Coordinates of C-alpha atoms in Angstrom, one line a residue:
M1 CA 235.9 213.1 150.0
P2 CA 235.3 210.5 152.7
N3 CA 233.6 212.0 155.7
R4 CA 233.5 215.5 154.3
I5 CA 230.0 215.5 152.9
A6 CA 227.2 214.6 155.4
V7 CA 223.4 214.3 155.4
N8 CA 221.2 214.4 158.4
P9 CA 217.4 215.2 158.3
K10 CA 217.9 217.5 161.4
I11 CA 220.7 219.6 159.8
C12 CA 220.1 221.9 156.8
H13 CA 216.7 220.3 156.2
G14 CA 218.5 217.1 155.2
K15 CA 220.5 218.7 152.4
P16 CA 224.0 217.5 151.8
H17 CA 226.4 219.7 153.7
I18 CA 230.0 219.9 154.7
A19 CA 230.3 217.6 157.8
G20 CA 230.5 219.5 161.0
T21 CA 229.1 222.7 159.5
R22 CA 225.8 224.1 158.2
I23 CA 227.3 224.9 154.9
I24 CA 225.2 223.3 152.1
V25 CA 227.1 221.8 149.2
T26 CA 225.0 223.8 146.7
Q27 CA 226.1 227.1 148.4
V28 CA 229.7 226.2 147.6
L29 CA 228.8 225.0 144.0
E30 CA 227.0 228.3 143.4
L31 CA 230.0 230.3 144.4
L32 CA 232.2 228.2 142.1
A33 CA 229.7 228.7 139.3
A34 CA 229.9 232.5 139.9
G35 CA 233.6 232.3 139.3
K36 CA 234.9 232.4 142.8
T37 CA 238.2 230.6 143.5
F38 CA 238.8 228.0 146.1
Q39 CA 240.8 230.6 148.0
E40 CA 238.0 233.1 147.9
I41 CA 235.4 230.6 149.1
C42 CA 237.6 229.7 152.0
S43 CA 238.3 233.4 152.9
E44 CA 236.7 235.6 155.5
D45 CA 234.4 236.9 152.8
Y46 CA 232.5 233.6 152.5
F47 CA 233.3 230.5 154.6
P48 CA 236.5 230.9 156.6
D49 CA 236.0 227.6 158.4
L50 CA 236.1 225.6 155.1
T51 CA 239.3 224.1 153.6
Q52 CA 240.1 223.8 150.0
E53 CA 239.7 220.1 150.4
D54 CA 236.1 220.8 151.5
V55 CA 235.5 222.7 148.3
A56 CA 237.0 219.9 146.3
A57 CA 234.7 217.5 148.1
C58 CA 231.7 219.5 146.9
I59 CA 232.8 219.2 143.3
E60 CA 233.5 215.5 143.7
Y61 CA 230.1 215.0 145.3
A62 CA 228.3 216.8 142.4
N63 CA 230.4 214.9 139.8
K64 CA 229.3 211.6 141.3
L65 CA 225.7 212.6 141.3
V66 CA 225.8 213.6 137.7
A67 CA 227.6 210.4 136.8
N68 CA 225.0 208.4 138.8
E69 CA 227.7 207.0 141.1
D70 CA 227.4 206.2 144.8
V71 CA 228.1 209.5 146.6
G72 CA 229.1 207.8 149.9
Y73 CA 228.1 210.5 152.3
V74 CA 228.1 210.1 156.1
V75 CA 225.3 210.6 158.5
D76 CA 226.1 213.7 160.6
A77 CA 225.3 213.7 164.3
A78 CA 222.8 216.3 165.3

């Protein structure tokens, strides 16, 4: 997950997002909750610029938040 999840108050209203994109972590998690696969999320139908590692980073980020662990995000340059 290092350097995949970023936070910047000037990007996505400060919400955690995939570094280098404007794709918010919750968007990816909502697709997973709706039953979409990693492959579907990374397809032309949703987010073709994402990798399966980006999707996994969203899950890891959410897991750490739930477990009250340090999420270790980076500050994304605006």
